[in-house]
Each structure stands twice: as C-alpha cells, then as structure tokens.
PDB file of C-alpha atoms in Angstrom:
ATOM      1  CA  UNK A   1      -3.146  36.811   8.216  1.00  0.00           C
ATOM      2  CA  UNK A   2      -2.022  33.575   6.711  1.00  0.00           C
ATOM      3  CA  UNK A   3      -4.621  31.467   6.539  1.00  0.00           C
ATOM      4  CA  UNK A   4      -1.958  27.971   6.257  1.00  0.00           C
ATOM      5  CA  UNK A   5       1.186  27.374   7.979  1.00  0.00           C
ATOM      6  CA  UNK A   6       4.123  24.699   7.075  1.00  0.00           C
ATOM      7  CA  UNK A   7       6.100  23.142   8.956  1.00  0.00           C
ATOM      8  CA  UNK A   8       8.353  19.359   8.794  1.00  0.00           C
ATOM      9  CA  UNK A   9       7.772  18.131  11.373  1.00  0.00           C
ATOM     10  CA  UNK A  10      10.363  15.193  10.105  1.00  0.00           C
ATOM     11  CA  UNK A  11      13.521  15.160   7.742  1.00  0.00           C
ATOM     12  CA  UNK A  12      11.233  13.141   5.282  1.00  0.00           C
ATOM     13  CA  UNK A  13       7.612  15.071   6.611  1.00  0.00           C
ATOM     14  CA  UNK A  14       5.758  18.011   6.246  1.00  0.00           C
ATOM     15  CA  UNK A  15       2.737  19.128   7.755  1.00  0.00           C
ATOM     16  CA  UNK A  16       0.356  21.847   6.418  1.00  0.00           C
ATOM     17  CA  UNK A  17      -1.822  23.139   8.881  1.00  0.00           C
ATOM     18  CA  UNK A  18      -4.909  24.418   7.436  1.00  0.00           C
ATOM     19  CA  UNK A  19      -5.260  28.094  10.420  1.00  0.00           C
ATOM     20  CA  UNK A  20      -7.941  30.599   9.351  1.00  0.00           C
ATOM     21  CA  UNK A  21     -10.989  31.126  12.149  1.00  0.00           C
ATOM     22  CA  UNK A  22     -13.636  29.964  12.635  1.00  0.00           C
ATOM     23  CA  UNK A  23     -13.722  26.708  10.550  1.00  0.00           C
ATOM     24  CA  UNK A  24     -11.316  26.734   8.120  1.00  0.00           C
ATOM     25  CA  UNK A  25     -13.657  27.986   4.811  1.00  0.00           C
ATOM     26  CA  UNK A  26     -11.504  27.092   1.859  1.00  0.00           C
ATOM     27  CA  UNK A  27     -11.736  31.354   0.517  1.00  0.00           C
ATOM     28  CA  UNK A  28     -10.041  31.864  -2.551  1.00  0.00           C
ATOM     29  CA  UNK A  29      -6.885  33.144  -0.250  1.00  0.00           C
ATOM     30  CA  UNK A  30      -6.509  29.840   1.937  1.00  0.00           C
ATOM     31  CA  UNK A  31      -6.593  27.301  -1.698  1.00  0.00           C
ATOM     32  CA  UNK A  32      -4.402  29.892  -3.221  1.00  0.00           C
ATOM     33  CA  UNK A  33      -1.531  30.098   0.151  1.00  0.00           C
ATOM     34  CA  UNK A  34      -2.227  25.864   0.301  1.00  0.00           C
ATOM     35  CA  UNK A  35      -1.494  26.130  -4.201  1.00  0.00           C
ATOM     36  CA  UNK A  36       1.551  27.900  -3.089  1.00  0.00           C
ATOM     37  CA  UNK A  37       2.790  25.578   0.871  1.00  0.00           C
ATOM     38  CA  UNK A  38       2.300  22.020  -1.956  1.00  0.00           C
ATOM     39  CA  UNK A  39       4.801  23.735  -4.712  1.00  0.00           C
ATOM     40  CA  UNK A  40       7.426  24.428  -1.427  1.00  0.00           C
ATOM     41  CA  UNK A  41       6.991  21.222  -0.393  1.00  0.00           C
ATOM     42  CA  UNK A  42       7.251  19.414  -3.896  1.00  0.00           C
ATOM     43  CA  UNK A  43      10.376  21.819  -4.505  1.00  0.00           C
ATOM     44  CA  UNK A  44      11.553  20.582  -1.043  1.00  0.00           C
ATOM     45  CA  UNK A  45      11.298  16.739  -1.850  1.00  0.00           C
ATOM     46  CA  UNK A  46      12.904  16.649  -5.274  1.00  0.00           C
ATOM     47  CA  UNK A  47      15.678  19.535  -3.664  1.00  0.00           C
ATOM     48  CA  UNK A  48      16.206  15.846  -0.885  1.00  0.00           C
ATOM     49  CA  UNK A  49      16.491  13.479  -3.706  1.00  0.00           C
ATOM     50  CA  UNK A  50      12.660  12.782  -3.972  1.00  0.00           C
ATOM     51  CA  UNK A  51      11.640  11.955  -7.684  1.00  0.00           C
ATOM     52  CA  UNK A  52      14.902  10.302  -8.855  1.00  0.00           C
ATOM     53  CA  UNK A  53      14.239   6.991 -10.464  1.00  0.00           C
ATOM     54  CA  UNK A  54      17.713   5.993 -10.105  1.00  0.00           C
ATOM     55  CA  UNK A  55      18.346   4.558  -6.205  1.00  0.00           C
ATOM     56  CA  UNK A  56      22.372   5.767  -6.764  1.00  0.00           C
ATOM     57  CA  UNK A  57      20.621   9.296  -7.338  1.00  0.00           C
ATOM     58  CA  UNK A  58      19.332   9.096  -4.151  1.00  0.00           C
ATOM     59  CA  UNK A  59      21.959   7.844  -1.818  1.00  0.00           C
ATOM     60  CA  UNK A  60      23.548  10.554  -1.225  1.00  0.00           C
ATOM     61  CA  UNK A  61      20.432  12.265   0.671  1.00  0.00           C
ATOM     62  CA  UNK A  62      19.518  11.601   4.263  1.00  0.00           C
ATOM     63  CA  UNK A  63      15.728  10.231   3.818  1.00  0.00           C
ATOM     64  CA  UNK A  64      16.892   8.893   0.052  1.00  0.00           C
ATOM     65  CA  UNK A  65      13.947  10.512  -1.463  1.00  0.00           C
ATOM     66  CA  UNK A  66      11.174   9.365   0.767  1.00  0.00           C
ATOM     67  CA  UNK A  67       8.400  12.401   1.556  1.00  0.00           C
ATOM     68  CA  UNK A  68       4.883  12.329   2.977  1.00  0.00           C
ATOM     69  CA  UNK A  69       2.052  15.173   3.466  1.00  0.00           C
ATOM     70  CA  UNK A  70       0.000  15.703   6.434  1.00  0.00           C
ATOM     71  CA  UNK A  71      -2.392  18.296   5.999  1.00  0.00           C
ATOM     72  CA  UNK A  72      -4.529  18.959   9.253  1.00  0.00           C
ATOM     73  CA  UNK A  73      -5.835  21.938  10.860  1.00  0.00           C
ATOM     74  CA  UNK A  74      -4.471  24.536  13.690  1.00  0.00           C
ATOM     75  CA  UNK A  75      -8.398  24.958  15.227  1.00  0.00           C
ATOM     76  CA  UNK A  76      -9.693  23.090  17.837  1.00  0.00           C
ATOM     77  CA  UNK A  77     -13.287  21.961  16.389  1.00  0.00           C
ATOM     78  CA  UNK A  78     -12.948  22.313  12.238  1.00  0.00           C
ATOM     79  CA  UNK A  79     -10.404  20.525   9.674  1.00  0.00           C
ATOM     80  CA  UNK A  80     -12.504  22.728   7.348  1.00  0.00           C
ATOM     81  CA  UNK A  81     -16.374  23.904   7.334  1.00  0.00           C
ATOM     82  CA  UNK A  82     -15.895  24.081   3.201  1.00  0.00           C
ATOM     83  CA  UNK A  83     -16.667  25.951   0.519  1.00  0.00           C
ATOM     84  CA  UNK A  84     -18.079  30.146   0.836  1.00  0.00           C
ATOM     85  CA  UNK A  85     -20.651  28.648  -1.341  1.00  0.00           C
ATOM     86  CA  UNK A  86     -22.526  31.875  -1.553  1.00  0.00           C
ATOM     87  CA  UNK A  87     -19.414  34.057  -1.727  1.00  0.00           C
ATOM     88  CA  UNK A  88     -17.931  31.223  -4.657  1.00  0.00           C
ATOM     89  CA  UNK A  89     -21.513  31.992  -6.865  1.00  0.00           C
ATOM     90  CA  UNK A  90     -19.918  35.333  -7.315  1.00  0.00           C
ATOM     91  CA  UNK A  91     -16.458  34.508  -8.547  1.00  0.00           C
ATOM     92  CA  UNK A  92     -16.560  33.380 -12.432  1.00  0.00           C
ATOM     93  CA  UNK A  93     -16.117  29.589 -12.889  1.00  0.00           C
ATOM     94  CA  UNK A  94     -14.799  29.850  -9.227  1.00  0.00           C
ATOM     95  CA  UNK A  95     -14.400  25.178  -9.069  1.00  0.00           C
ATOM     96  CA  UNK A  96     -12.816  25.309 -12.923  1.00  0.00           C
ATOM     97  CA  UNK A  97     -10.362  27.396 -12.050  1.00  0.00           C
ATOM     98  CA  UNK A  98     -10.119  28.469  -7.801  1.00  0.00           C
ATOM     99  CA  UNK A  99     -10.627  25.529  -6.964  1.00  0.00           C
ATOM    100  CA  UNK A 100     -10.476  22.490  -8.521  1.00  0.00           C
ATOM    101  CA  UNK A 101      -7.025  23.113  -9.420  1.00  0.00           C
ATOM    102  CA  UNK A 102      -5.541  22.464  -5.932  1.00  0.00           C
ATOM    103  CA  UNK A 103      -8.240  19.254  -5.736  1.00  0.00           C
ATOM    104  CA  UNK A 104      -6.540  17.768  -8.076  1.00  0.00           C
ATOM    105  CA  UNK A 105      -3.205  18.704  -7.419  1.00  0.00           C
ATOM    106  CA  UNK A 106      -3.176  17.421  -3.553  1.00  0.00           C
ATOM    107  CA  UNK A 107      -5.456  14.373  -5.570  1.00  0.00           C
ATOM    108  CA  UNK A 108      -2.538  13.712  -7.417  1.00  0.00           C
ATOM    109  CA  UNK A 109       0.631  14.798  -5.325  1.00  0.00           C
ATOM    110  CA  UNK A 110       3.580  13.012  -6.167  1.00  0.00           C
ATOM    111  CA  UNK A 111       4.526  12.569  -2.321  1.00  0.00           C
ATOM    112  CA  UNK A 112       2.264  10.318   0.229  1.00  0.00           C
ATOM    113  CA  UNK A 113      -0.262  12.659   1.401  1.00  0.00           C
ATOM    114  CA  UNK A 114      -2.183  12.040   5.006  1.00  0.00           C
ATOM    115  CA  UNK A 115      -5.418  14.100   6.320  1.00  0.00           C
ATOM    116  CA  UNK A 116      -5.430  13.645   9.804  1.00  0.00           C
ATOM    117  CA  UNK A 117      -8.512  14.932  10.956  1.00  0.00           C
ATOM    118  CA  UNK A 118      -8.937  16.601  13.940  1.00  0.00           C
ATOM    119  CA  UNK A 119     -12.640  18.009  13.405  1.00  0.00           C
ATOM    120  CA  UNK A 120     -15.141  18.646  11.068  1.00  0.00           C
ATOM    121  CA  UNK A 121     -14.694  17.914   7.813  1.00  0.00           C
ATOM    122  CA  UNK A 122     -18.409  18.937   6.206  1.00  0.00           C
ATOM    123  CA  UNK A 123     -19.039  19.113   2.017  1.00  0.00           C
ATOM    124  CA  UNK A 124     -15.534  21.010   0.478  1.00  0.00           C
ATOM    125  CA  UNK A 125     -13.396  20.267   3.601  1.00  0.00           C
ATOM    126  CA  UNK A 126     -15.096  16.623   3.421  1.00  0.00           C
ATOM    127  CA  UNK A 127     -13.831  16.750  -0.450  1.00  0.00           C
ATOM    128  CA  UNK A 128     -10.472  18.117   0.797  1.00  0.00           C
ATOM    129  CA  UNK A 129      -9.724  15.687   3.352  1.00  0.00           C
ATOM    130  CA  UNK A 130     -11.179  12.666   0.499  1.00  0.00           C
ATOM    131  CA  UNK A 131      -8.247  14.246  -1.940  1.00  0.00           C
ATOM    132  CA  UNK A 132      -5.497  13.009   0.821  1.00  0.00           C
ATOM    133  CA  UNK A 133      -4.102   8.755   0.746  1.00  0.00           C
ATOM    134  CA  UNK A 134      -4.939   8.238   4.052  1.00  0.00           C
ATOM    135  CA  UNK A 135      -7.530   9.758   6.147  1.00  0.00           C
ATOM    136  CA  UNK A 136      -7.001   9.473   9.452  1.00  0.00           C
ATOM    137  CA  UNK A 137      -9.283  10.661  12.386  1.00  0.00           C
ATOM    138  CA  UNK A 138     -10.365  11.766  15.802  1.00  0.00           C
ATOM    139  CA  UNK A 139     -12.239   9.728  18.102  1.00  0.00           C
ATOM    140  CA  UNK A 140     -13.717  13.338  19.282  1.00  0.00           C
ATOM    141  CA  UNK A 141     -15.102  16.092  17.638  1.00  0.00           C
ATOM    142  CA  UNK A 142     -15.109  14.652  14.219  1.00  0.00           C
ATOM    143  CA  UNK A 143     -18.352  14.034  11.799  1.00  0.00           C
ATOM    144  CA  UNK A 144     -17.961  14.047   7.559  1.00  0.00           C
ATOM    145  CA  UNK A 145     -20.656  15.102   6.560  1.00  0.00           C
ATOM    146  CA  UNK A 146     -21.473  16.467   2.294  1.00  0.00           C
ATOM    147  CA  UNK A 147     -24.615  18.471   3.412  1.00  0.00           C
ATOM    148  CA  UNK A 148     -24.780  20.764   0.400  1.00  0.00           C
ATOM    149  CA  UNK A 149     -28.380  19.852  -0.013  1.00  0.00           C
ATOM    150  CA  UNK A 150     -29.654  21.057   3.083  1.00  0.00           C
ATOM    151  CA  UNK A 151     -28.587  24.546   1.533  1.00  0.00           C
ATOM    152  CA  UNK A 152     -30.102  23.898  -1.822  1.00  0.00           C
ATOM    153  CA  UNK A 153     -26.729  23.720  -3.454  1.00  0.00           C
ATOM    154  CA  UNK A 154     -25.613  21.284  -6.298  1.00  0.00           C
ATOM    155  CA  UNK A 155     -22.868  19.898  -6.542  1.00  0.00           C
ATOM    156  CA  UNK A 156     -19.921  20.555  -9.512  1.00  0.00           C
ATOM    157  CA  UNK A 157     -18.616  18.115 -11.689  1.00  0.00           C
ATOM    158  CA  UNK A 158     -15.529  17.550  -9.351  1.00  0.00           C
ATOM    159  CA  UNK A 159     -17.033  16.768  -5.816  1.00  0.00           C
ATOM    160  CA  UNK A 160     -19.778  14.039  -7.979  1.00  0.00           C
ATOM    161  CA  UNK A 161     -16.590  12.258  -9.787  1.00  0.00           C
ATOM    162  CA  UNK A 162     -14.525  12.391  -6.908  1.00  0.00           C
ATOM    163  CA  UNK A 163     -17.572  10.723  -3.863  1.00  0.00           C
ATOM    164  CA  UNK A 164     -18.610   8.352  -6.963  1.00  0.00           C
ATOM    165  CA  UNK A 165     -14.894   7.401  -6.949  1.00  0.00           C
ATOM    166  CA  UNK A 166     -14.317   6.771  -3.325  1.00  0.00           C
ATOM    167  CA  UNK A 167     -17.678   5.630  -2.264  1.00  0.00           C
ATOM    168  CA  UNK A 168     -18.424   3.045  -4.640  1.00  0.00           C
ATOM    169  CA  UNK A 169     -21.204   1.622  -2.527  1.00  0.00           C
ATOM    170  CA  UNK A 170     -24.676   2.680  -3.721  1.00  0.00           C
ATOM    171  CA  UNK A 171     -26.575   2.930  -1.240  1.00  0.00           C
ATOM    172  CA  UNK A 172     -23.496   4.153   1.403  1.00  0.00           C
ATOM    173  CA  UNK A 173     -23.354   7.312  -2.098  1.00  0.00           C
ATOM    174  CA  UNK A 174     -26.671   7.520  -1.942  1.00  0.00           C
ATOM    175  CA  UNK A 175     -26.821   8.453   2.399  1.00  0.00           C
ATOM    176  CA  UNK A 176     -23.716  10.796   1.333  1.00  0.00           C
ATOM    177  CA  UNK A 177     -25.645  13.029  -0.753  1.00  0.00           C
ATOM    178  CA  UNK A 178     -28.549  13.635   1.182  1.00  0.00           C
ATOM    179  CA  UNK A 179     -26.211  15.055   4.021  1.00  0.00           C
ATOM    180  CA  UNK A 180     -25.807  11.549   6.316  1.00  0.00           C
ATOM    181  CA  UNK A 181     -23.099  12.620   9.079  1.00  0.00           C
ATOM    182  CA  UNK A 182     -20.650   9.751   8.910  1.00  0.00           C
ATOM    183  CA  UNK A 183     -19.741   9.362  12.636  1.00  0.00           C
ATOM    184  CA  UNK A 184     -15.938   7.807  13.251  1.00  0.00           C
ATOM    185  CA  UNK A 185     -16.508   3.956  13.829  1.00  0.00           C
ATOM    186  CA  UNK A 186     -19.098   3.899  10.312  1.00  0.00           C
ATOM    187  CA  UNK A 187     -16.497   6.452   8.420  1.00  0.00           C
ATOM    188  CA  UNK A 188     -13.904   3.040   9.511  1.00  0.00           C
ATOM    189  CA  UNK A 189     -16.475   0.031   8.929  1.00  0.00           C
ATOM    190  CA  UNK A 190     -16.906   1.521   4.987  1.00  0.00           C
ATOM    191  CA  UNK A 191     -13.211   2.464   4.259  1.00  0.00           C
ATOM    192  CA  UNK A 192     -13.613   6.186   4.409  1.00  0.00           C
ATOM    193  CA  UNK A 193     -10.624   6.672   6.721  1.00  0.00           C
ATOM    194  CA  UNK A 194      -7.984   3.992   7.788  1.00  0.00           C
ATOM    195  CA  UNK A 195      -8.044   4.422  11.885  1.00  0.00           C
ATOM    196  CA  UNK A 196      -9.087   6.347  14.944  1.00  0.00           C
ATOM    197  CA  UNK A 197      -7.219   7.994  17.465  1.00  0.00           C
ATOM    198  CA  UNK A 198      -7.812   9.972  20.534  1.00  0.00           C
ATOM    199  CA  UNK A 199      -7.453  13.831  19.489  1.00  0.00           C
ATOM    200  CA  UNK A 200      -4.393  14.554  21.061  1.00  0.00           C
ATOM    201  CA  UNK A 201      -2.978  11.672  19.259  1.00  0.00           C
ATOM    202  CA  UNK A 202      -4.535  12.522  15.049  1.00  0.00           C
ATOM    203  CA  UNK A 203      -1.350  14.293  14.491  1.00  0.00           C
ATOM    204  CA  UNK A 204       1.706  12.781  16.338  1.00  0.00           C
ATOM    205  CA  UNK A 205       0.012   9.422  13.745  1.00  0.00           C
ATOM    206  CA  UNK A 206       0.008  10.975  10.726  1.00  0.00           C
ATOM    207  CA  UNK A 207       3.086  11.540  10.953  1.00  0.00           C
ATOM    208  CA  UNK A 208       4.778   8.442  12.737  1.00  0.00           C
ATOM    209  CA  UNK A 209       1.824   6.815   8.913  1.00  0.00           C
ATOM    210  CA  UNK A 210       4.308   9.085   6.377  1.00  0.00           C
ATOM    211  CA  UNK A 211       7.694   8.610   7.872  1.00  0.00           C
ATOM    212  CA  UNK A 212       7.289   4.742   7.911  1.00  0.00           C
ATOM    213  CA  UNK A 213       5.683   4.297   4.051  1.00  0.00           C
ATOM    214  CA  UNK A 214       6.618   8.138   2.698  1.00  0.00           C
ATOM    215  CA  UNK A 215      10.065   5.572   0.860  1.00  0.00           C
ATOM    216  CA  UNK A 216       7.438   4.098  -0.942  1.00  0.00           C
ATOM    217  CA  UNK A 217       7.042   7.491  -3.541  1.00  0.00           C
ATOM    218  CA  UNK A 218      10.933   7.982  -3.664  1.00  0.00           C
ATOM    219  CA  UNK A 219      10.814   6.726  -7.626  1.00  0.00           C
ATOM    220  CA  UNK A 220       8.828   9.685  -8.283  1.00  0.00           C
ATOM    221  CA  UNK A 221       6.265   7.344 -10.133  1.00  0.00           C
ATOM    222  CA  UNK A 222       3.397   7.630  -7.233  1.00  0.00           C
ATOM    223  CA  UNK A 223       1.488  11.464  -8.945  1.00  0.00           C
ATOM    224  CA  UNK A 224       1.872   9.671 -12.473  1.00  0.00           C
ATOM    225  CA  UNK A 225      -0.039   6.675 -11.163  1.00  0.00           C
ATOM    226  CA  UNK A 226      -2.647   8.801  -9.718  1.00  0.00           C
ATOM    227  CA  UNK A 227      -2.942  10.919 -12.887  1.00  0.00           C
ATOM    228  CA  UNK A 228      -4.342   7.941 -14.388  1.00  0.00           C
ATOM    229  CA  UNK A 229      -6.455   6.332 -11.863  1.00  0.00           C
ATOM    230  CA  UNK A 230      -8.388   9.948 -11.531  1.00  0.00           C
ATOM    231  CA  UNK A 231      -8.343  11.067 -15.355  1.00  0.00           C
ATOM    232  CA  UNK A 232     -11.900  10.329 -14.685  1.00  0.00           C
ATOM    233  CA  UNK A 233     -11.641  13.617 -12.194  1.00  0.00           C
ATOM    234  CA  UNK A 234     -10.206  16.656 -14.118  1.00  0.00           C
ATOM    235  CA  UNK A 235     -11.908  15.441 -17.444  1.00  0.00           C
ATOM    236  CA  UNK A 236     -14.755  15.225 -15.524  1.00  0.00           C
ATOM    237  CA  UNK A 237     -14.187  19.423 -13.979  1.00  0.00           C
ATOM    238  CA  UNK A 238     -12.596  20.078 -17.403  1.00  0.00           C
ATOM    239  CA  UNK A 239     -16.339  19.934 -18.459  1.00  0.00           C
ATOM    240  CA  UNK A 240     -17.881  23.749 -17.017  1.00  0.00           C
ATOM    241  CA  UNK A 241     -21.154  22.673 -16.638  1.00  0.00           C
ATOM    242  CA  UNK A 242     -22.223  25.370 -15.126  1.00  0.00           C
ATOM    243  CA  UNK A 243     -23.992  25.581 -11.009  1.00  0.00           C
ATOM    244  CA  UNK A 244     -28.143  25.740 -11.558  1.00  0.00           C
ATOM    245  CA  UNK A 245     -29.409  26.756  -8.690  1.00  0.00           C
ATOM    246  CA  UNK A 246     -32.741  25.748  -7.244  1.00  0.00           C
ATOM    247  CA  UNK A 247     -34.813  28.853  -8.324  1.00  0.00           C
ATOM    248  CA  UNK A 248     -33.077  27.830 -11.696  1.00  0.00           C
ATOM    249  CA  UNK A 249     -34.434  25.130 -11.569  1.00  0.00           C
ATOM    250  CA  UNK A 250     -37.212  25.512 -11.041  1.00  0.00           C
ATOM    251  CA  UNK A 251     -38.160  28.173 -13.508  1.00  0.00           C
ATOM    252  CA  UNK A 252     -36.219  26.100 -16.251  1.00  0.00           C
ATOM    253  CA  UNK A 253     -38.981  23.682 -15.114  1.00  0.00           C
ATOM    254  CA  UNK A 254     -42.183  25.600 -15.179  1.00  0.00           C
ATOM    255  CA  UNK A 255     -41.066  27.221 -18.804  1.00  0.00           C
ATOM    256  CA  UNK A 256     -41.158  23.828 -19.980  1.00  0.00           C
ATOM    257  CA  UNK A 257     -44.316  22.651 -18.445  1.00  0.00           C
ATOM    258  CA  UNK A 258     -46.348  25.523 -18.964  1.00  0.00           C
ATOM    259  CA  UNK A 259     -48.324  27.291 -15.889  1.00  0.00           C
ATOM    260  CA  UNK A 260     -51.568  27.163 -17.783  1.00  0.00           C
ATOM    261  CA  UNK A 261     -50.071  22.817 -18.479  1.00  0.00           C
ATOM    262  CA  UNK A 262     -50.227  23.025 -14.189  1.00  0.00           C
ATOM    263  CA  UNK A 263     -53.379  25.073 -13.501  1.00  0.00           C
ATOM    264  CA  UNK A 264     -55.509  22.737 -15.317  1.00  0.00           C
ATOM    265  CA  UNK A 265     -53.617  19.690 -13.205  1.00  0.00           C
ATOM    266  CA  UNK A 266     -55.505  21.161  -9.761  1.00  0.00           C
TER     267      UNK A 266
END
C-alpha cells in the first residue's frame, strides 16, 4: 500500500499527501516514497520552465516557471504522529542516513513549500511541518508538540538545531522541549504557523497560496538561498552524535561517580 499520494491540483502546484494509517508514522518506506515524490515534483517543475534564470526561457511555458509544493495528510486526525522511535533505533544511522536527508531535501526544496496541517503534528511530524516555508493549520484537531521527553527520547542533532532556528525565544523553546501542546491560536501568536482556517479549507488555502506566491521561485535560486541559511542544520546532522538513551546516561553517571560514593552520601 502506498504511503503517499502525489497530485497536481494546479498547473504550478503539486500536492504530496501522507496516506499511511493510522497516524502517518515516518517509517523508512514512507520517507523513501516522499524522497522519490520530491524528485518527481522537481523534474516536472524544471520541465515546465522552473529554475531558468533567463525570463525569456520561461516565457514559453504556461506557468512561467512558478512552482509550489503542498505537504498534507489524507488521514482525518493526524498530519503525522512522528517516527516509529523504537523501530528507528534498530536501524544503523537512521537519522543521519534515512530521516535527515529527506528533512534536508524538504527544508531546501527549490519550490515554495506549504505544510497544510490538517491534524496533529507530533515530534518528527512537527519537524516535518517546520521544514516547510509556510504552515497553514486547521482550527479543528491540530496540536503541535515535541513530546520526546514523555517517552524518554533525546533529540537527534538535526531536530535540535532546526527547533533552535525556528523557535529563537528561549522560553518558548524550553516549553516546546518540555512537550507543551501548542494550540492553534498559540502557534499563530508565536509565529510557528501563518494561518488558522477551518478543517475543510486547509488544503484549499494552501493550494491558493502556492498558486499565488509560487512565481517567486521561478528563477531557481530559492533552494540555494535556503541551503545557505540552513547550512548549520546540515552540518549538525552530519556530526554523527550517537543517540544516548536514559539508561545509558544513568550507567555513564554511575560509572563516573561510583556507586560506593553514592552510598556514602546516604
């Protein structure tokens, strides 16, 4: 069963929808399909004149090189509930070689990217939404939350650096890392989403925005601009820091201080 669908609701707007019940977990198969879909979108955009720096080269195309990508979900409750964390730990270098390349690809995609968040976006799902240029969220069920602390998971390098970039306010970053469930009005207030609309209007609004603003990326430099801005995120994700679980941290602590020393304190 496919994990995503790719459609083209407008000549210059492509739509990728996550379709993996029950909650669009970001498993390797889904991430692989998403990566392939992004390649397909870029191929079609370039074939339609996108990325041509000379306006004359774009004039012969109906959309004149405009392009936007809408990322959304076909499920009724979840945009994405994040990773299958326990499963990801069984895959060597999952973040560095499976998740992060797709995250970086979306973060620096040459088309305008819009997350149409029509359900909850938790953990890796929230990160996926934050990789997009714009975020439009439903006024219905639609919390955004980084809940790793609730199940004893550290954050991979890429998540940490992206969150610090997107949430520069120290108090709001702290609250996010402590698993605050941000409501839609709060998300709008702190700038993590651009618009809150009714559930049945989320995708429509995202497509309209893409059709209107997609012409900005026609000359082909948008992805390159983002590569420069977000370079620290890429470099951080490539530092290959091993994921340390709480039991490992506890073991390292006791090895350092010594259990005899701890008993002496009692």
